Amino acid sequence: MRSLRWIFAVIAVCVSYRARHFGLSMPYPSFGTVQTIPQHKLPTPSELVGQYAPNEILKGVTKLFEGRLQGAESAQVCKSGTLWLPDKYGNVFTSEPDSKRTYKDLQKVAYVGPSRPLGHVFDANDNLVICDASKGLVMLEQATGKVVILASQVSDDSPLDPGSVINYANDADIAKDGTIYFTTSSDIPVVPNAFGFWDTYATFTATMLKVGPSPMYNEKTEQKRLCLAAST
């Protein structure tokens, strides 16, 4: 037992020395090396003044749907004022503003799973374009409730990574010409966990320092191309 303690102690010292002087390599499927930054090279924090001064504004906010909605990545309000909220199980909820322009009622209106809906944005026709962690870029037609997959892989004529599968689509925005630009957080697929939802955090942790590619989707031509390839 005593000899084992010495062995573990020696291993710990070796790992600590390697991490301090050469960086600590992460196991597959992670990419990159965790580096130890010397104290004298760390940036000096700026003084918290002006807009960065401490305040208690958030103490006055009202929590919406507490205990009724789980894992909503973000929220969007459509032209009519309806609040749209996909949860981490693939359900989409809406809430109508009352006379005081506050949101209290919550209704489930659609299911876009199985998967994890993340960032989303409304297009010019008020359809909800959603970044789906496993399916890519999907659209929920507001009028019909139909779910349409817009982009699950990059077009074959893309100059970057033609035909590659789109994994972990994360957030999106739409240009004035209708082109949808969206990001991905990893090229490692997101999978469901034992708790019933697709675990994006586990994939992000495994990926660590690698950034996924940034695709775009043209609604008119239906082309799916990469603007930026994956990088470490």
PDB file of C-alpha atoms in Angstrom:
ATOM      1  CA  MET A   1       0.000   0.000   0.000  1.00  0.00           C
ATOM      2  CA  ARG A   2       2.818   2.383   0.874  1.00  0.00           C
ATOM      3  CA  SER A   3       4.589   1.722  -2.419  1.00  0.00           C
ATOM      4  CA  LEU A   4       1.382   2.442  -4.332  1.00  0.00           C
ATOM      5  CA  ARG A   5       1.118   5.822  -2.617  1.00  0.00           C
ATOM      6  CA  TRP A   6       4.643   6.656  -3.753  1.00  0.00           C
ATOM      7  CA  ILE A   7       3.827   5.618  -7.310  1.00  0.00           C
ATOM      8  CA  PHE A   8       0.700   7.804  -7.394  1.00  0.00           C
ATOM      9  CA  ALA A   9       2.645  10.672  -5.868  1.00  0.00           C
ATOM     10  CA  VAL A  10       5.323  10.432  -8.574  1.00  0.00           C
ATOM     11  CA  ILE A  11       2.644  10.307 -11.305  1.00  0.00           C
ATOM     12  CA  ALA A  12       0.932  13.364  -9.850  1.00  0.00           C
ATOM     13  CA  VAL A  13       4.213  15.295  -9.779  1.00  0.00           C
ATOM     14  CA  CYS A  14       4.978  14.341 -13.404  1.00  0.00           C
ATOM     15  CA  VAL A  15       1.506  15.365 -14.610  1.00  0.00           C
ATOM     16  CA  SER A  16       1.730  18.640 -12.696  1.00  0.00           C
ATOM     17  CA  TYR A  17       5.177  19.379 -14.187  1.00  0.00           C
ATOM     18  CA  ARG A  18       3.975  18.614 -17.735  1.00  0.00           C
ATOM     19  CA  ALA A  19       0.869  20.756 -17.311  1.00  0.00           C
ATOM     20  CA  ARG A  20       2.891  23.665 -15.947  1.00  0.00           C
ATOM     21  CA  HIS A  21       5.639  23.648 -18.571  1.00  0.00           C
ATOM     22  CA  PHE A  22       4.153  22.029 -21.672  1.00  0.00           C
ATOM     23  CA  GLY A  23       0.389  22.259 -21.247  1.00  0.00           C
ATOM     24  CA  LEU A  24      -2.036  19.431 -20.562  1.00  0.00           C
ATOM     25  CA  SER A  25      -3.330  17.514 -23.581  1.00  0.00           C
ATOM     26  CA  MET A  26      -6.982  16.554 -23.385  1.00  0.00           C
ATOM     27  CA  PRO A  27      -8.090  12.981 -24.281  1.00  0.00           C
ATOM     28  CA  TYR A  28      -9.924  12.170 -27.521  1.00  0.00           C
ATOM     29  CA  PRO A  29     -12.364  13.434 -28.754  1.00  0.00           C
ATOM     30  CA  SER A  30     -11.123  16.718 -27.301  1.00  0.00           C
ATOM     31  CA  PHE A  31      -8.773  18.911 -29.276  1.00  0.00           C
ATOM     32  CA  GLY A  32      -6.043  21.324 -28.263  1.00  0.00           C
ATOM     33  CA  THR A  33      -4.003  21.671 -25.115  1.00  0.00           C
ATOM     34  CA  VAL A  34      -4.887  23.356 -21.852  1.00  0.00           C
ATOM     35  CA  GLN A  35      -2.146  25.862 -21.111  1.00  0.00           C
ATOM     36  CA  THR A  36      -1.129  27.303 -17.740  1.00  0.00           C
ATOM     37  CA  ILE A  37      -0.750  31.082 -18.042  1.00  0.00           C
ATOM     38  CA  PRO A  38       1.888  32.672 -15.778  1.00  0.00           C
ATOM     39  CA  GLN A  39       0.459  35.119 -13.269  1.00  0.00           C
ATOM     40  CA  HIS A  40       2.447  38.083 -14.635  1.00  0.00           C
ATOM     41  CA  LYS A  41       0.956  37.559 -18.111  1.00  0.00           C
ATOM     42  CA  LEU A  42      -2.659  37.648 -16.957  1.00  0.00           C
ATOM     43  CA  PRO A  43      -4.555  40.857 -17.827  1.00  0.00           C
ATOM     44  CA  THR A  44      -5.304  43.337 -15.060  1.00  0.00           C
ATOM     45  CA  PRO A  45      -9.065  43.672 -14.445  1.00  0.00           C
ATOM     46  CA  SER A  46     -10.511  47.085 -15.278  1.00  0.00           C
ATOM     47  CA  GLU A  47     -12.163  49.161 -12.576  1.00  0.00           C
ATOM     48  CA  LEU A  48     -15.915  48.556 -12.383  1.00  0.00           C
ATOM     49  CA  VAL A  49     -17.240  52.064 -13.077  1.00  0.00           C
ATOM     50  CA  GLY A  50     -19.873  53.648 -15.313  1.00  0.00           C
ATOM     51  CA  GLN A  51     -21.979  51.051 -17.112  1.00  0.00           C
ATOM     52  CA  TYR A  52     -19.921  48.311 -15.449  1.00  0.00           C
ATOM     53  CA  ALA A  53     -20.496  49.561 -11.909  1.00  0.00           C
ATOM     54  CA  PRO A  54     -22.249  47.072  -9.577  1.00  0.00           C
ATOM     55  CA  ASN A  55     -26.028  47.512  -9.385  1.00  0.00           C
ATOM     56  CA  GLU A  56     -29.130  45.715  -8.154  1.00  0.00           C
ATOM     57  CA  ILE A  57     -31.341  46.154 -11.217  1.00  0.00           C
ATOM     58  CA  LEU A  58     -31.906  42.410 -11.668  1.00  0.00           C
ATOM     59  CA  LYS A  59     -33.387  42.152  -8.174  1.00  0.00           C
ATOM     60  CA  GLY A  60     -36.463  43.878  -9.554  1.00  0.00           C
ATOM     61  CA  VAL A  61     -37.137  41.500 -12.452  1.00  0.00           C
ATOM     62  CA  THR A  62     -40.100  39.139 -12.585  1.00  0.00           C
ATOM     63  CA  LYS A  63     -39.367  35.470 -13.208  1.00  0.00           C
ATOM     64  CA  LEU A  64     -41.546  33.980 -15.936  1.00  0.00           C
ATOM     65  CA  PHE A  65     -42.851  30.407 -15.953  1.00  0.00           C
ATOM     66  CA  GLU A  66     -40.730  29.294 -13.000  1.00  0.00           C
ATOM     67  CA  GLY A  67     -41.074  25.534 -12.564  1.00  0.00           C
ATOM     68  CA  ARG A  68     -43.117  25.272 -15.775  1.00  0.00           C
ATOM     69  CA  LEU A  69     -40.409  25.540 -18.427  1.00  0.00           C
ATOM     70  CA  GLN A  70     -37.032  23.792 -18.503  1.00  0.00           C
ATOM     71  CA  GLY A  71     -33.929  24.669 -20.461  1.00  0.00           C
ATOM     72  CA  ALA A  72     -35.214  27.370 -22.803  1.00  0.00           C
ATOM     73  CA  GLU A  73     -32.078  28.429 -24.693  1.00  0.00           C
ATOM     74  CA  SER A  74     -33.502  31.784 -25.799  1.00  0.00           C
ATOM     75  CA  ALA A  75     -36.775  33.607 -26.448  1.00  0.00           C
ATOM     76  CA  GLN A  76     -38.275  35.385 -29.449  1.00  0.00           C
ATOM     77  CA  VAL A  77     -41.288  37.682 -29.818  1.00  0.00           C
ATOM     78  CA  CYS A  78     -43.080  37.577 -33.176  1.00  0.00           C
ATOM     79  CA  LYS A  79     -44.769  40.513 -34.934  1.00  0.00           C
ATOM     80  CA  SER A  80     -48.070  39.988 -33.090  1.00  0.00           C
ATOM     81  CA  GLY A  81     -46.338  40.166 -29.698  1.00  0.00           C
ATOM     82  CA  THR A  82     -46.507  36.440 -28.914  1.00  0.00           C
ATOM     83  CA  LEU A  83     -43.545  35.093 -26.953  1.00  0.00           C
ATOM     84  CA  TRP A  84     -42.059  31.855 -28.332  1.00  0.00           C
ATOM     85  CA  LEU A  85     -39.964  29.516 -26.162  1.00  0.00           C
ATOM     86  CA  PRO A  86     -38.599  26.082 -27.188  1.00  0.00           C
ATOM     87  CA  ASP A  87     -37.507  23.948 -24.212  1.00  0.00           C
ATOM     88  CA  LYS A  88     -34.688  21.417 -23.903  1.00  0.00           C
ATOM     89  CA  TYR A  89     -36.990  18.473 -24.639  1.00  0.00           C
ATOM     90  CA  GLY A  90     -37.978  19.702 -28.113  1.00  0.00           C
ATOM     91  CA  ASN A  91     -41.306  21.263 -27.137  1.00  0.00           C
ATOM     92  CA  VAL A  92     -42.252  24.768 -28.295  1.00  0.00           C
ATOM     93  CA  PHE A  93     -44.334  26.975 -26.007  1.00  0.00           C
ATOM     94  CA  THR A  94     -46.010  30.329 -26.573  1.00  0.00           C
ATOM     95  CA  SER A  95     -47.339  33.021 -24.275  1.00  0.00           C
ATOM     96  CA  GLU A  96     -49.651  35.892 -25.132  1.00  0.00           C
ATOM     97  CA  PRO A  97     -49.175  39.298 -23.458  1.00  0.00           C
ATOM     98  CA  ASP A  98     -51.965  40.459 -21.167  1.00  0.00           C
ATOM     99  CA  SER A  99     -53.355  44.001 -20.831  1.00  0.00           C
ATOM    100  CA  LYS A 100     -50.295  45.004 -18.826  1.00  0.00           C
ATOM    101  CA  ARG A 101     -47.978  43.592 -21.521  1.00  0.00           C
ATOM    102  CA  THR A 102     -46.725  40.868 -19.210  1.00  0.00           C
ATOM    103  CA  TYR A 103     -46.583  37.142 -19.948  1.00  0.00           C
ATOM    104  CA  LYS A 104     -48.273  34.697 -17.579  1.00  0.00           C
ATOM    105  CA  ASP A 105     -50.067  31.960 -19.539  1.00  0.00           C
ATOM    106  CA  LEU A 106     -47.986  29.259 -21.209  1.00  0.00           C
ATOM    107  CA  GLN A 107     -49.196  26.895 -23.933  1.00  0.00           C
ATOM    108  CA  LYS A 108     -47.446  24.080 -25.768  1.00  0.00           C
ATOM    109  CA  VAL A 109     -48.008  24.567 -29.502  1.00  0.00           C
ATOM    110  CA  ALA A 110     -45.502  22.273 -31.221  1.00  0.00           C
ATOM    111  CA  TYR A 111     -42.890  19.553 -30.903  1.00  0.00           C
ATOM    112  CA  VAL A 112     -39.727  19.798 -33.017  1.00  0.00           C
ATOM    113  CA  GLY A 113     -37.814  16.944 -31.423  1.00  0.00           C
ATOM    114  CA  PRO A 114     -36.408  14.516 -30.833  1.00  0.00           C
ATOM    115  CA  SER A 115     -33.387  16.716 -30.220  1.00  0.00           C
ATOM    116  CA  ARG A 116     -32.496  19.970 -28.489  1.00  0.00           C
ATOM    117  CA  PRO A 117     -33.668  23.279 -30.020  1.00  0.00           C
ATOM    118  CA  LEU A 118     -31.241  26.094 -29.284  1.00  0.00           C
ATOM    119  CA  GLY A 119     -31.041  29.590 -30.802  1.00  0.00           C
ATOM    120  CA  HIS A 120     -33.923  30.689 -33.020  1.00  0.00           C
ATOM    121  CA  VAL A 121     -35.147  33.656 -35.029  1.00  0.00           C
ATOM    122  CA  PHE A 122     -38.227  34.634 -37.040  1.00  0.00           C
ATOM    123  CA  ASP A 123     -37.971  34.987 -40.816  1.00  0.00           C
ATOM    124  CA  ALA A 124     -39.847  37.533 -42.944  1.00  0.00           C
ATOM    125  CA  ASN A 125     -42.941  35.278 -43.002  1.00  0.00           C
ATOM    126  CA  ASP A 126     -42.948  34.921 -39.192  1.00  0.00           C
ATOM    127  CA  ASN A 127     -41.849  31.298 -39.366  1.00  0.00           C
ATOM    128  CA  LEU A 128     -39.583  30.227 -36.514  1.00  0.00           C
ATOM    129  CA  VAL A 129     -36.139  29.194 -37.783  1.00  0.00           C
ATOM    130  CA  ILE A 130     -34.484  27.011 -35.148  1.00  0.00           C
ATOM    131  CA  CYS A 131     -30.946  25.746 -34.664  1.00  0.00           C
ATOM    132  CA  ASP A 132     -31.419  22.078 -33.798  1.00  0.00           C
ATOM    133  CA  ALA A 133     -28.565  20.314 -32.005  1.00  0.00           C
ATOM    134  CA  SER A 134     -28.888  17.081 -33.999  1.00  0.00           C
ATOM    135  CA  LYS A 135     -30.947  17.889 -37.113  1.00  0.00           C
ATOM    136  CA  GLY A 136     -29.234  21.108 -38.223  1.00  0.00           C
ATOM    137  CA  LEU A 137     -31.350  24.083 -39.241  1.00  0.00           C
ATOM    138  CA  VAL A 138     -35.118  23.559 -39.060  1.00  0.00           C
ATOM    139  CA  MET A 139     -38.167  25.763 -39.565  1.00  0.00           C
ATOM    140  CA  LEU A 140     -41.461  25.682 -37.679  1.00  0.00           C
ATOM    141  CA  GLU A 141     -44.199  27.051 -39.934  1.00  0.00           C
ATOM    142  CA  GLN A 142     -46.337  29.250 -37.703  1.00  0.00           C
ATOM    143  CA  ALA A 143     -49.485  28.886 -39.816  1.00  0.00           C
ATOM    144  CA  THR A 144     -49.470  25.073 -40.117  1.00  0.00           C
ATOM    145  CA  GLY A 145     -47.244  23.871 -37.272  1.00  0.00           C
ATOM    146  CA  LYS A 146     -45.252  21.850 -39.807  1.00  0.00           C
ATOM    147  CA  VAL A 147     -41.552  21.237 -39.068  1.00  0.00           C
ATOM    148  CA  VAL A 148     -39.282  21.540 -42.114  1.00  0.00           C
ATOM    149  CA  ILE A 149     -35.599  20.615 -42.148  1.00  0.00           C
ATOM    150  CA  LEU A 150     -33.824  23.405 -44.033  1.00  0.00           C
ATOM    151  CA  ALA A 151     -30.242  22.194 -43.751  1.00  0.00           C
ATOM    152  CA  SER A 152     -28.819  18.992 -42.288  1.00  0.00           C
ATOM    153  CA  GLN A 153     -25.606  18.966 -44.306  1.00  0.00           C
ATOM    154  CA  VAL A 154     -23.500  21.325 -46.368  1.00  0.00           C
ATOM    155  CA  SER A 155     -24.244  21.467 -50.111  1.00  0.00           C
ATOM    156  CA  ASP A 156     -21.988  19.416 -52.377  1.00  0.00           C
ATOM    157  CA  ASP A 157     -20.887  22.555 -54.252  1.00  0.00           C
ATOM    158  CA  SER A 158     -19.739  24.377 -51.114  1.00  0.00           C
ATOM    159  CA  PRO A 159     -16.095  25.552 -51.365  1.00  0.00           C
ATOM    160  CA  LEU A 160     -15.566  24.467 -47.738  1.00  0.00           C
ATOM    161  CA  ASP A 161     -16.285  20.925 -46.467  1.00  0.00           C
ATOM    162  CA  PRO A 162     -18.806  19.994 -49.205  1.00  0.00           C
ATOM    163  CA  GLY A 163     -21.344  17.387 -48.111  1.00  0.00           C
ATOM    164  CA  SER A 164     -20.340  17.508 -44.445  1.00  0.00           C
ATOM    165  CA  VAL A 165     -22.993  16.899 -41.790  1.00  0.00           C
ATOM    166  CA  ILE A 166     -24.118  19.884 -39.708  1.00  0.00           C
ATOM    167  CA  ASN A 167     -23.779  19.017 -36.019  1.00  0.00           C
ATOM    168  CA  TYR A 168     -24.674  21.093 -32.964  1.00  0.00           C
ATOM    169  CA  ALA A 169     -26.265  24.081 -34.736  1.00  0.00           C
ATOM    170  CA  ASN A 170     -26.308  26.724 -32.007  1.00  0.00           C
ATOM    171  CA  ASP A 171     -27.512  30.217 -32.922  1.00  0.00           C
ATOM    172  CA  ALA A 172     -28.803  32.060 -35.982  1.00  0.00           C
ATOM    173  CA  ASP A 173     -29.528  35.416 -37.536  1.00  0.00           C
ATOM    174  CA  ILE A 174     -31.125  36.434 -40.830  1.00  0.00           C
ATOM    175  CA  ALA A 175     -29.757  39.051 -43.221  1.00  0.00           C
ATOM    176  CA  LYS A 176     -31.961  41.528 -45.079  1.00  0.00           C
ATOM    177  CA  ASP A 177     -31.752  39.405 -48.234  1.00  0.00           C
ATOM    178  CA  GLY A 178     -33.154  36.398 -46.348  1.00  0.00           C
ATOM    179  CA  THR A 179     -29.870  34.520 -45.993  1.00  0.00           C
ATOM    180  CA  ILE A 180     -29.708  32.669 -42.685  1.00  0.00           C
ATOM    181  CA  TYR A 181     -26.327  32.688 -40.974  1.00  0.00           C
ATOM    182  CA  PHE A 182     -25.868  30.275 -38.106  1.00  0.00           C
ATOM    183  CA  THR A 183     -23.118  28.837 -35.958  1.00  0.00           C
ATOM    184  CA  THR A 184     -22.228  25.342 -34.823  1.00  0.00           C
ATOM    185  CA  SER A 185     -20.418  24.567 -31.588  1.00  0.00           C
ATOM    186  CA  SER A 186     -18.860  21.226 -32.461  1.00  0.00           C
ATOM    187  CA  ASP A 187     -18.461  18.630 -35.155  1.00  0.00           C
ATOM    188  CA  ILE A 188     -19.077  15.928 -32.532  1.00  0.00           C
ATOM    189  CA  PRO A 189     -22.723  14.740 -32.607  1.00  0.00           C
ATOM    190  CA  VAL A 190     -25.034  15.573 -29.700  1.00  0.00           C
ATOM    191  CA  VAL A 191     -26.690  12.498 -28.177  1.00  0.00           C
ATOM    192  CA  PRO A 192     -29.492  11.972 -25.631  1.00  0.00           C
ATOM    193  CA  ASN A 193     -28.602  11.306 -22.000  1.00  0.00           C
ATOM    194  CA  ALA A 194     -30.229   9.235 -19.247  1.00  0.00           C
ATOM    195  CA  PHE A 195     -32.389  12.190 -18.167  1.00  0.00           C
ATOM    196  CA  GLY A 196     -34.435  12.347 -21.355  1.00  0.00           C
ATOM    197  CA  PHE A 197     -32.891  15.267 -23.215  1.00  0.00           C
ATOM    198  CA  TRP A 198     -30.102  15.762 -25.745  1.00  0.00           C
ATOM    199  CA  ASP A 199     -26.997  16.712 -23.779  1.00  0.00           C
ATOM    200  CA  THR A 200     -25.326  19.636 -25.552  1.00  0.00           C
ATOM    201  CA  TYR A 201     -23.166  20.388 -22.516  1.00  0.00           C
ATOM    202  CA  ALA A 202     -21.561  16.939 -22.633  1.00  0.00           C
ATOM    203  CA  THR A 203     -20.657  17.441 -26.297  1.00  0.00           C
ATOM    204  CA  PHE A 204     -19.337  20.936 -25.615  1.00  0.00           C
ATOM    205  CA  THR A 205     -17.193  19.622 -22.745  1.00  0.00           C
ATOM    206  CA  ALA A 206     -15.790  16.842 -24.947  1.00  0.00           C
ATOM    207  CA  THR A 207     -15.001  19.323 -27.708  1.00  0.00           C
ATOM    208  CA  MET A 208     -13.329  21.837 -25.361  1.00  0.00           C
ATOM    209  CA  LEU A 209     -11.201  24.177 -27.466  1.00  0.00           C
ATOM    210  CA  LYS A 210     -12.407  23.231 -30.927  1.00  0.00           C
ATOM    211  CA  VAL A 211     -14.933  25.572 -32.576  1.00  0.00           C
ATOM    212  CA  GLY A 212     -17.452  24.201 -35.051  1.00  0.00           C
ATOM    213  CA  PRO A 213     -17.940  25.548 -38.590  1.00  0.00           C
ATOM    214  CA  SER A 214     -20.235  28.507 -39.391  1.00  0.00           C
ATOM    215  CA  PRO A 215     -22.692  27.641 -42.199  1.00  0.00           C
ATOM    216  CA  MET A 216     -25.217  29.781 -44.062  1.00  0.00           C
ATOM    217  CA  TYR A 217     -28.534  28.885 -45.730  1.00  0.00           C
ATOM    218  CA  ASN A 218     -30.073  30.727 -48.667  1.00  0.00           C
ATOM    219  CA  GLU A 219     -33.866  30.389 -48.597  1.00  0.00           C
ATOM    220  CA  LYS A 220     -34.191  31.279 -52.271  1.00  0.00           C
ATOM    221  CA  THR A 221     -31.600  28.880 -53.702  1.00  0.00           C
ATOM    222  CA  GLU A 222     -31.648  26.368 -50.798  1.00  0.00           C
ATOM    223  CA  GLN A 223     -27.850  26.347 -50.865  1.00  0.00           C
ATOM    224  CA  LYS A 224     -26.053  25.373 -47.657  1.00  0.00           C
ATOM    225  CA  ARG A 225     -22.478  26.635 -47.603  1.00  0.00           C
ATOM    226  CA  LEU A 226     -19.810  27.233 -45.014  1.00  0.00           C
ATOM    227  CA  CYS A 227     -18.634  30.769 -44.276  1.00  0.00           C
ATOM    228  CA  LEU A 228     -15.986  29.610 -41.811  1.00  0.00           C
ATOM    229  CA  ALA A 229     -14.529  26.150 -41.376  1.00  0.00           C
ATOM    230  CA  ALA A 230     -13.994  24.512 -37.987  1.00  0.00           C
ATOM    231  CA  SER A 231     -10.914  25.676 -36.111  1.00  0.00           C
ATOM    232  CA  THR A 232      -9.029  25.007 -32.898  1.00  0.00           C
TER     233      THR A 232
END
